[in-house]
Structures are given as structure tokens and as C-alpha cells.
């Protein structure tokens, strides 16, 4: 079954257009952090916040492929899932299941913008994950990696100074650190499958199909969480919020980001699109201030935010140079 190819060759897209699309994707991604925090403050259990999103995503992606590509194409994707069940349970369970369960747990213990800032540690984790897979990655951006780490440390030291207990800080930071490693592990497992050069790699060139396979692989993790934790039933507000996250962040934002990233092969433009994702932190902060009435951060927290965002932008451009 043929797969739609990337954008046709043509004039290089303008930088302002790429940045605009990337920033829109970052704004849509940030909804995840704001709504997860809102559900936590409203009494919604973190297990439902994590699980319902991926159940909804599975339904949306199945429907999308059925309508856009037809039943034969969807059948081929599902046969690939069944044929390599163990692989998809591992890649999806780690890359989506562990990743998002940890993020939702952390939202019970830290503001969404702090979770978003701590999440940028995935930039630190990715080179080491790649090395674990046998891929040598030049670490020219060690200064910027250190700046990200310093920013995250400053943010959490500021929370400790404001009276937040160390146990609560660790509950908000450690799970996100686990998520920051789990996500690139899942992505790299998928990357290897996509470049294996076999028949399956043709299907995996379709990002919607790849995301669906990872999502299906993650569902047993979330089902296991529900059965083990046995959280109280979610209310209508939590069901609606998780459906909104699935649609806006899980489908629209990912599609926009990948679209912008694939518009050009120029490393500078790709780096620029990657760097726009640092804006997730600022969007999450503004969302909590205007939607949830959160207090603005003080000066040390602002400095930590600037360090995280500056480190991410600098590292992205350095690694693409």
C-alpha cells in the first residue's frame, strides 16, 4: 500500500512561516500541561487523565485512517501490530505509556508550567539514549545542556524556598525525569523499525500509522493502571478535558509540528522549528495564569525559565550546526 510522500521539492519556505507553524504547535501542545493541572486541582485522578487521552487517541486515529486511507490500509496497519505485538507493546508501553503516566502523576504535585519546564530535560536525555542504542552523538552543546539543567534546578529550589515540601517537589520532578528518558527510548525503537528497509518500514513512513501503532501498544499500560489503582470514576469534566487533549495535543499539534519540520531539509530551518517547542513552557505558564488564576512566578523562577528556554534554543541550533 503506497504511503503519501513528504512535501514536494520547491522553493524553501520562509522562516517566518515555519516559526509561526512551530509556535502554533507549541501552543497546542501546552494545553496538555494546563488541562492536566486543571483536572488535578478539580479532583480528577491522574490515572484517568493519562488513560482516557490514549483511549480517545486510539479511536480518533483509527477513524482518521479508516476515512482517509480506507479499510484495506487500516487492515494492513493492524496486521503489522498483530505480527509484531511484542515490539509495539514495548515501544508504545515505554514511549507513550510510561511517559504520559509519569507526566500526569507529576501534575498532581507541581504546576503545569513547572512540569513543562522540567520536561525539557528530555533534551538532556536524548543523546544518552541514542548512545545506549549504539549511536554516537556529538555533545557540542554541553554548555546548553547544563543551562537547561541549571534552569530546572533553579525552578525547583525556588519552590522549596517558597515552602513546598521536598517530598512534593520530588513527586513532581522524578516522574518527569523518568518520562524524559522513556519518550526518546520509545521514539528510537520506532526509528529503528522505520529504517529497517523491510515492508513494515513503508507503512511506518506514515506518521499517523506510526502514532496509532505506538498508541495501541500503550493501551495495556493504561488498562493495567486502571485495574491496579482502581481510581474513582471520572466526571464529565475530566472525560471532556482528556478528549480535548487527545484531539488538540495528540492529533493536531503533532501533525502541525511534523508538517513544519518536514517542509525543508535545511538544517537551520529544522533547528528553528525544533527550537519553537521551548515556547511550550511560556504558553503553559500563561495558560495557568489566565485560565487557572495561578500567581505569576517571582524573579528566581523567571530566571530559571529563561535558562531552560535559552538552553533548549541554543542546544538545538548547536546540534544542527
CSV table of C-alpha atoms in Angstrom, one decimal:
chain,number,residue,atom,x,y,z
A,1,UNK,CA,0.0,0.0,0.0
A,2,UNK,CA,1.7,3.3,-1.1
A,3,UNK,CA,2.2,5.9,1.5
A,4,UNK,CA,2.0,9.6,0.9
A,5,UNK,CA,5.4,11.1,0.5
A,6,UNK,CA,6.8,14.2,2.1
A,7,UNK,CA,6.4,17.7,0.7
A,8,UNK,CA,7.3,18.2,-2.9
A,9,UNK,CA,10.5,19.9,-3.7
A,10,UNK,CA,10.2,23.6,-4.3
A,11,UNK,CA,11.3,26.9,-3.0
A,12,UNK,CA,12.4,26.9,0.6
A,13,UNK,CA,9.6,28.0,2.9
A,14,UNK,CA,10.0,31.3,4.7
A,15,UNK,CA,11.5,31.3,8.2
A,16,UNK,CA,8.5,33.3,9.5
A,17,UNK,CA,6.1,30.7,8.2
A,18,UNK,CA,8.0,27.9,9.8
A,19,UNK,CA,8.3,29.7,13.1
A,20,UNK,CA,4.6,30.5,13.0
A,21,UNK,CA,3.5,26.9,12.5
A,22,UNK,CA,6.0,25.7,15.1
A,23,UNK,CA,4.8,28.2,17.7
A,24,UNK,CA,1.2,27.2,17.0
A,25,UNK,CA,2.1,23.6,17.6
A,26,UNK,CA,3.8,24.6,20.8
A,27,UNK,CA,0.7,26.5,22.0
A,28,UNK,CA,-1.4,23.5,21.2
A,29,UNK,CA,1.0,21.1,23.0
A,30,UNK,CA,1.0,23.3,26.1
A,31,UNK,CA,-2.8,22.7,26.5
A,32,UNK,CA,-1.7,19.2,27.9
A,33,UNK,CA,0.1,20.7,30.9
A,34,UNK,CA,-2.6,23.3,31.7
A,35,UNK,CA,-5.5,20.9,31.4
A,36,UNK,CA,-3.7,18.1,33.4
A,37,UNK,CA,-3.1,20.6,36.2
A,38,UNK,CA,-6.8,21.8,36.0
A,39,UNK,CA,-8.0,18.2,36.2
A,40,UNK,CA,-5.7,17.6,39.2
A,41,UNK,CA,-7.0,20.7,41.0
A,42,UNK,CA,-10.5,19.7,40.2
A,43,UNK,CA,-10.1,16.4,41.9
A,44,UNK,CA,-9.7,14.3,38.8
A,45,UNK,CA,-7.5,11.2,39.3
A,46,UNK,CA,-4.2,11.2,37.4
A,47,UNK,CA,-4.8,7.7,36.2
A,48,UNK,CA,-7.9,8.8,34.2
A,49,UNK,CA,-6.1,11.9,32.9
A,50,UNK,CA,-3.4,9.6,31.4
A,51,UNK,CA,-5.6,6.7,30.3
A,52,UNK,CA,-8.6,8.5,28.7
A,53,UNK,CA,-6.3,10.5,26.5
A,54,UNK,CA,-4.8,7.5,24.8
A,55,UNK,CA,-8.1,5.6,24.6
A,56,UNK,CA,-9.5,8.7,22.8
A,57,UNK,CA,-6.4,9.0,20.6
A,58,UNK,CA,-6.8,5.3,19.5
A,59,UNK,CA,-10.4,5.9,18.4
A,60,UNK,CA,-9.5,9.2,16.7
A,61,UNK,CA,-6.6,7.7,14.8
A,62,UNK,CA,-8.5,4.6,13.8
A,63,UNK,CA,-11.3,6.7,12.4
A,64,UNK,CA,-8.8,9.0,10.6
A,65,UNK,CA,-7.1,6.2,8.8
A,66,UNK,CA,-10.3,4.5,8.0
A,67,UNK,CA,-11.8,7.6,6.4
A,68,UNK,CA,-8.6,9.0,4.8
A,69,UNK,CA,-6.9,5.8,3.7
A,70,UNK,CA,-9.6,3.2,3.6
A,71,UNK,CA,-10.3,-0.2,5.3
A,72,UNK,CA,-7.6,-2.1,3.4
A,73,UNK,CA,-4.9,0.4,4.6
A,74,UNK,CA,-6.1,0.3,8.1
A,75,UNK,CA,-6.2,-3.5,8.0
A,76,UNK,CA,-2.6,-3.6,6.9
A,77,UNK,CA,-1.6,-1.3,9.9
A,78,UNK,CA,-3.5,-3.6,12.3
A,79,UNK,CA,-1.9,-6.7,10.8
A,80,UNK,CA,1.5,-5.1,11.4
A,81,UNK,CA,0.5,-4.5,15.0
A,82,UNK,CA,-0.5,-8.1,15.5
A,83,UNK,CA,2.5,-9.5,13.7
A,84,UNK,CA,5.0,-7.6,15.9
A,85,UNK,CA,2.9,-7.4,19.1
A,86,UNK,CA,5.8,-7.7,21.5
A,87,UNK,CA,7.7,-4.9,19.8
A,88,UNK,CA,4.7,-2.5,19.8
A,89,UNK,CA,3.9,-3.3,23.4
A,90,UNK,CA,7.5,-2.4,24.4
A,91,UNK,CA,7.8,0.7,22.2
A,92,UNK,CA,4.4,2.0,22.9
A,93,UNK,CA,4.3,1.0,26.5
A,94,UNK,CA,7.6,2.8,27.3
A,95,UNK,CA,7.4,5.7,24.8
A,96,UNK,CA,3.8,6.6,25.4
A,97,UNK,CA,2.6,4.6,28.4
A,98,UNK,CA,5.4,5.2,30.9
A,99,UNK,CA,6.0,8.7,29.5
A,100,UNK,CA,2.5,10.1,29.9
A,101,UNK,CA,1.6,8.3,33.1
A,102,UNK,CA,4.6,9.9,34.7
A,103,UNK,CA,3.6,13.4,33.4
A,104,UNK,CA,0.1,13.1,34.7
A,105,UNK,CA,1.3,11.9,38.1
A,106,UNK,CA,3.6,14.8,38.3
A,107,UNK,CA,0.7,17.2,37.5
A,108,UNK,CA,-0.7,16.2,40.9
A,109,UNK,CA,2.3,17.7,42.6
A,110,UNK,CA,3.6,20.6,40.6
A,111,UNK,CA,2.2,23.5,38.5
A,112,UNK,CA,1.8,22.7,34.8
A,113,UNK,CA,4.4,25.2,33.7
A,114,UNK,CA,7.0,23.7,36.1
A,115,UNK,CA,6.2,20.2,34.7
A,116,UNK,CA,6.6,21.7,31.2
A,117,UNK,CA,10.0,23.2,32.1
A,118,UNK,CA,11.2,20.0,33.8
A,119,UNK,CA,10.1,18.1,30.7
A,120,UNK,CA,12.8,19.9,28.7
A,121,UNK,CA,15.3,17.5,30.4
A,122,UNK,CA,14.4,15.2,27.6
A,123,UNK,CA,16.8,17.2,25.5
A,124,UNK,CA,19.5,16.1,28.1
A,125,UNK,CA,18.3,12.5,28.0
A,126,UNK,CA,18.1,12.0,24.2
A,127,UNK,CA,21.9,12.0,23.4
A,128,UNK,CA,22.5,9.4,26.1
A,129,UNK,CA,19.6,7.3,25.0
A,130,UNK,CA,21.0,7.3,21.4
A,131,UNK,CA,24.4,6.3,22.7
A,132,UNK,CA,22.7,3.4,24.5
A,133,UNK,CA,21.4,2.3,21.1
A,134,UNK,CA,25.0,2.4,19.7
A,135,UNK,CA,24.6,5.8,18.0
A,136,UNK,CA,27.5,8.3,18.6
A,137,UNK,CA,26.1,11.8,19.2
A,138,UNK,CA,28.5,14.8,19.3
A,139,UNK,CA,27.9,16.6,22.5
A,140,UNK,CA,29.0,20.0,21.3
A,141,UNK,CA,26.1,21.6,23.2
A,142,UNK,CA,27.2,20.6,26.7
A,143,UNK,CA,27.0,24.2,27.8
A,144,UNK,CA,23.4,24.5,26.7
A,145,UNK,CA,22.5,21.2,28.3
A,146,UNK,CA,24.0,22.4,31.5
A,147,UNK,CA,21.9,25.6,31.2
A,148,UNK,CA,18.7,23.6,30.9
A,149,UNK,CA,19.6,21.6,33.9
A,150,UNK,CA,20.5,24.7,35.9
A,151,UNK,CA,17.2,26.3,34.9
A,152,UNK,CA,15.2,23.2,36.1
A,153,UNK,CA,17.2,23.2,39.3
A,154,UNK,CA,16.6,26.9,39.9
A,155,UNK,CA,12.8,26.4,39.4
A,156,UNK,CA,12.6,23.6,42.0
A,157,UNK,CA,14.9,25.3,44.5
A,158,UNK,CA,12.6,28.3,44.3
A,159,UNK,CA,9.6,26.1,45.1
A,160,UNK,CA,11.4,24.7,48.1
A,161,UNK,CA,12.3,28.2,49.3
A,162,UNK,CA,8.6,29.2,49.0
A,163,UNK,CA,7.6,26.4,51.4
A,164,UNK,CA,6.8,23.4,49.2
A,165,UNK,CA,7.9,20.2,50.9
A,166,UNK,CA,10.7,18.2,49.4
A,167,UNK,CA,8.5,15.1,49.1
A,168,UNK,CA,6.1,17.0,46.9
A,169,UNK,CA,8.9,18.5,44.8
A,170,UNK,CA,10.4,15.1,44.2
A,171,UNK,CA,7.0,13.7,43.3
A,172,UNK,CA,6.7,16.5,40.7
A,173,UNK,CA,10.2,16.2,39.4
A,174,UNK,CA,11.3,12.5,39.4
A,175,UNK,CA,8.4,11.2,37.4
A,176,UNK,CA,9.0,13.8,34.7
A,177,UNK,CA,12.7,12.8,34.6
A,178,UNK,CA,11.6,9.2,34.0
A,179,UNK,CA,9.2,10.4,31.3
A,180,UNK,CA,12.1,12.4,29.7
A,181,UNK,CA,14.0,9.2,29.3
A,182,UNK,CA,11.1,6.9,28.3
A,183,UNK,CA,9.9,9.2,25.5
A,184,UNK,CA,13.2,9.1,23.4
A,185,UNK,CA,13.5,5.4,24.1
A,186,UNK,CA,10.1,4.7,22.5
A,187,UNK,CA,11.0,7.1,19.7
A,188,UNK,CA,14.3,5.4,18.9
A,189,UNK,CA,12.7,2.0,18.9
A,190,UNK,CA,10.2,3.3,16.3
A,191,UNK,CA,13.1,5.0,14.4
A,192,UNK,CA,14.9,1.6,14.0
A,193,UNK,CA,11.7,0.0,12.8
A,194,UNK,CA,11.1,2.8,10.3
A,195,UNK,CA,14.6,2.4,8.8
A,196,UNK,CA,14.8,-1.4,8.8
A,197,UNK,CA,14.2,-1.4,5.0
A,198,UNK,CA,11.5,-4.1,5.1
A,199,UNK,CA,7.9,-4.0,4.1
A,200,UNK,CA,6.8,-2.6,7.5
A,201,UNK,CA,9.0,0.4,7.1
A,202,UNK,CA,6.8,1.6,4.2
A,203,UNK,CA,3.8,1.7,6.5
A,204,UNK,CA,5.8,3.4,9.2
A,205,UNK,CA,6.7,6.2,6.9
A,206,UNK,CA,3.1,7.4,7.5
A,207,UNK,CA,3.3,9.3,10.8
A,208,UNK,CA,-0.4,8.7,11.6
A,209,UNK,CA,0.0,5.0,11.2
A,210,UNK,CA,3.2,5.0,13.4
A,211,UNK,CA,1.5,7.0,16.1
A,212,UNK,CA,-1.5,4.7,16.1
A,213,UNK,CA,0.7,1.6,16.5
A,214,UNK,CA,2.5,3.2,19.5
A,215,UNK,CA,-0.8,4.3,20.9
A,216,UNK,CA,-2.2,0.7,20.6
A,217,UNK,CA,0.9,-0.6,22.3
A,218,UNK,CA,0.5,1.8,25.2
A,219,UNK,CA,-3.2,0.8,26.0
A,220,UNK,CA,-2.3,-2.2,28.1
A,221,UNK,CA,-0.2,0.0,30.4
A,222,UNK,CA,-3.1,2.3,31.0
A,223,UNK,CA,-5.6,-0.6,31.3
A,224,UNK,CA,-3.2,-2.1,33.9
A,225,UNK,CA,-3.1,1.2,35.8
A,226,UNK,CA,-6.8,1.4,35.9
A,227,UNK,CA,-7.2,-2.2,37.2
A,228,UNK,CA,-4.4,-1.9,39.8
A,229,UNK,CA,-5.1,1.6,41.1
A,230,UNK,CA,-8.9,1.4,40.8
A,231,UNK,CA,-9.5,5.2,40.7
A,232,UNK,CA,-13.0,6.6,41.3
A,233,UNK,CA,-14.9,7.0,38.0
A,234,UNK,CA,-14.1,10.2,36.1
A,235,UNK,CA,-16.6,13.0,36.0
A,236,UNK,CA,-17.9,14.6,32.8
A,237,UNK,CA,-15.4,17.5,33.0
A,238,UNK,CA,-12.4,15.1,33.1
A,239,UNK,CA,-13.8,13.0,30.2
A,240,UNK,CA,-14.2,16.2,28.1
A,241,UNK,CA,-10.8,17.6,29.1
A,242,UNK,CA,-9.0,14.4,28.1
A,243,UNK,CA,-10.9,14.2,24.8
A,244,UNK,CA,-9.8,17.8,24.1
A,245,UNK,CA,-6.2,16.9,24.9
A,246,UNK,CA,-6.3,13.9,22.6
A,247,UNK,CA,-7.7,15.9,19.7
A,248,UNK,CA,-5.7,19.1,20.2
A,249,UNK,CA,-2.3,17.9,21.5
A,250,UNK,CA,-2.3,14.3,20.4
A,251,UNK,CA,-3.5,14.8,16.9
A,252,UNK,CA,-3.5,18.5,15.7
A,253,UNK,CA,-0.3,19.6,17.4
A,254,UNK,CA,1.8,16.6,16.4
A,255,UNK,CA,0.6,16.9,12.8
A,256,UNK,CA,1.4,20.6,12.6
A,257,UNK,CA,4.9,20.1,14.2
A,258,UNK,CA,5.8,17.2,11.8
A,259,UNK,CA,4.4,19.2,8.9
A,260,UNK,CA,6.6,22.2,9.7
A,261,UNK,CA,9.6,20.1,10.4
A,262,UNK,CA,9.3,18.3,7.0
A,263,UNK,CA,8.8,21.4,4.9
A,264,UNK,CA,12.5,21.8,4.4
A,265,UNK,CA,15.7,19.8,4.5
A,266,UNK,CA,17.7,22.8,5.5
A,267,UNK,CA,19.3,22.1,9.0
A,268,UNK,CA,18.8,25.8,10.0
A,269,UNK,CA,15.1,25.7,9.3
A,270,UNK,CA,14.7,22.3,11.0
A,271,UNK,CA,16.5,23.6,14.1
A,272,UNK,CA,14.3,26.7,14.1
A,273,UNK,CA,11.2,24.5,14.2
A,274,UNK,CA,12.6,22.4,17.0
A,275,UNK,CA,13.5,25.5,19.0
A,276,UNK,CA,9.9,26.8,18.9
A,277,UNK,CA,9.0,24.0,21.2
A,278,UNK,CA,10.7,25.8,24.1
A,279,UNK,CA,7.7,28.1,23.9
A,280,UNK,CA,5.6,25.3,25.5
A,281,UNK,CA,6.9,26.5,28.9
A,282,UNK,CA,5.8,30.1,28.3
A,283,UNK,CA,2.4,29.1,26.9
A,284,UNK,CA,1.8,26.7,29.8
A,285,UNK,CA,2.6,29.5,32.3
A,286,UNK,CA,0.3,32.0,30.5
A,287,UNK,CA,-2.4,29.4,30.3
A,288,UNK,CA,-2.3,28.7,34.1
A,289,UNK,CA,-2.2,32.4,34.9
A,290,UNK,CA,-5.2,33.2,32.7
A,291,UNK,CA,-7.2,30.0,32.9
A,292,UNK,CA,-6.5,28.8,36.4
A,293,UNK,CA,-5.7,32.1,38.1
A,294,UNK,CA,-2.2,31.0,39.1
A,295,UNK,CA,0.2,33.6,40.5
A,296,UNK,CA,3.0,34.8,38.2
A,297,UNK,CA,6.5,33.4,39.1
A,298,UNK,CA,8.9,35.5,41.0
A,299,UNK,CA,12.3,36.7,39.8
A,300,UNK,CA,14.3,33.5,40.5
A,301,UNK,CA,11.6,31.4,38.8
A,302,UNK,CA,11.7,33.8,35.8
A,303,UNK,CA,15.5,33.3,35.6
A,304,UNK,CA,15.0,29.5,35.7
A,305,UNK,CA,12.5,29.7,32.9
A,306,UNK,CA,14.8,31.9,30.8
A,307,UNK,CA,17.7,29.4,31.4
A,308,UNK,CA,15.5,26.4,30.3
A,309,UNK,CA,14.3,28.1,27.1
A,310,UNK,CA,17.6,29.6,26.2
A,311,UNK,CA,19.4,26.3,26.8
A,312,UNK,CA,16.9,24.5,24.6
A,313,UNK,CA,17.1,27.0,21.7
A,314,UNK,CA,20.9,27.2,21.9
A,315,UNK,CA,21.3,23.4,22.1
A,316,UNK,CA,19.0,22.9,19.1
A,317,UNK,CA,21.0,25.2,16.9
A,318,UNK,CA,24.3,24.0,18.2
A,319,UNK,CA,23.5,20.4,17.4
A,320,UNK,CA,22.3,21.3,13.9
A,321,UNK,CA,25.3,23.4,13.1
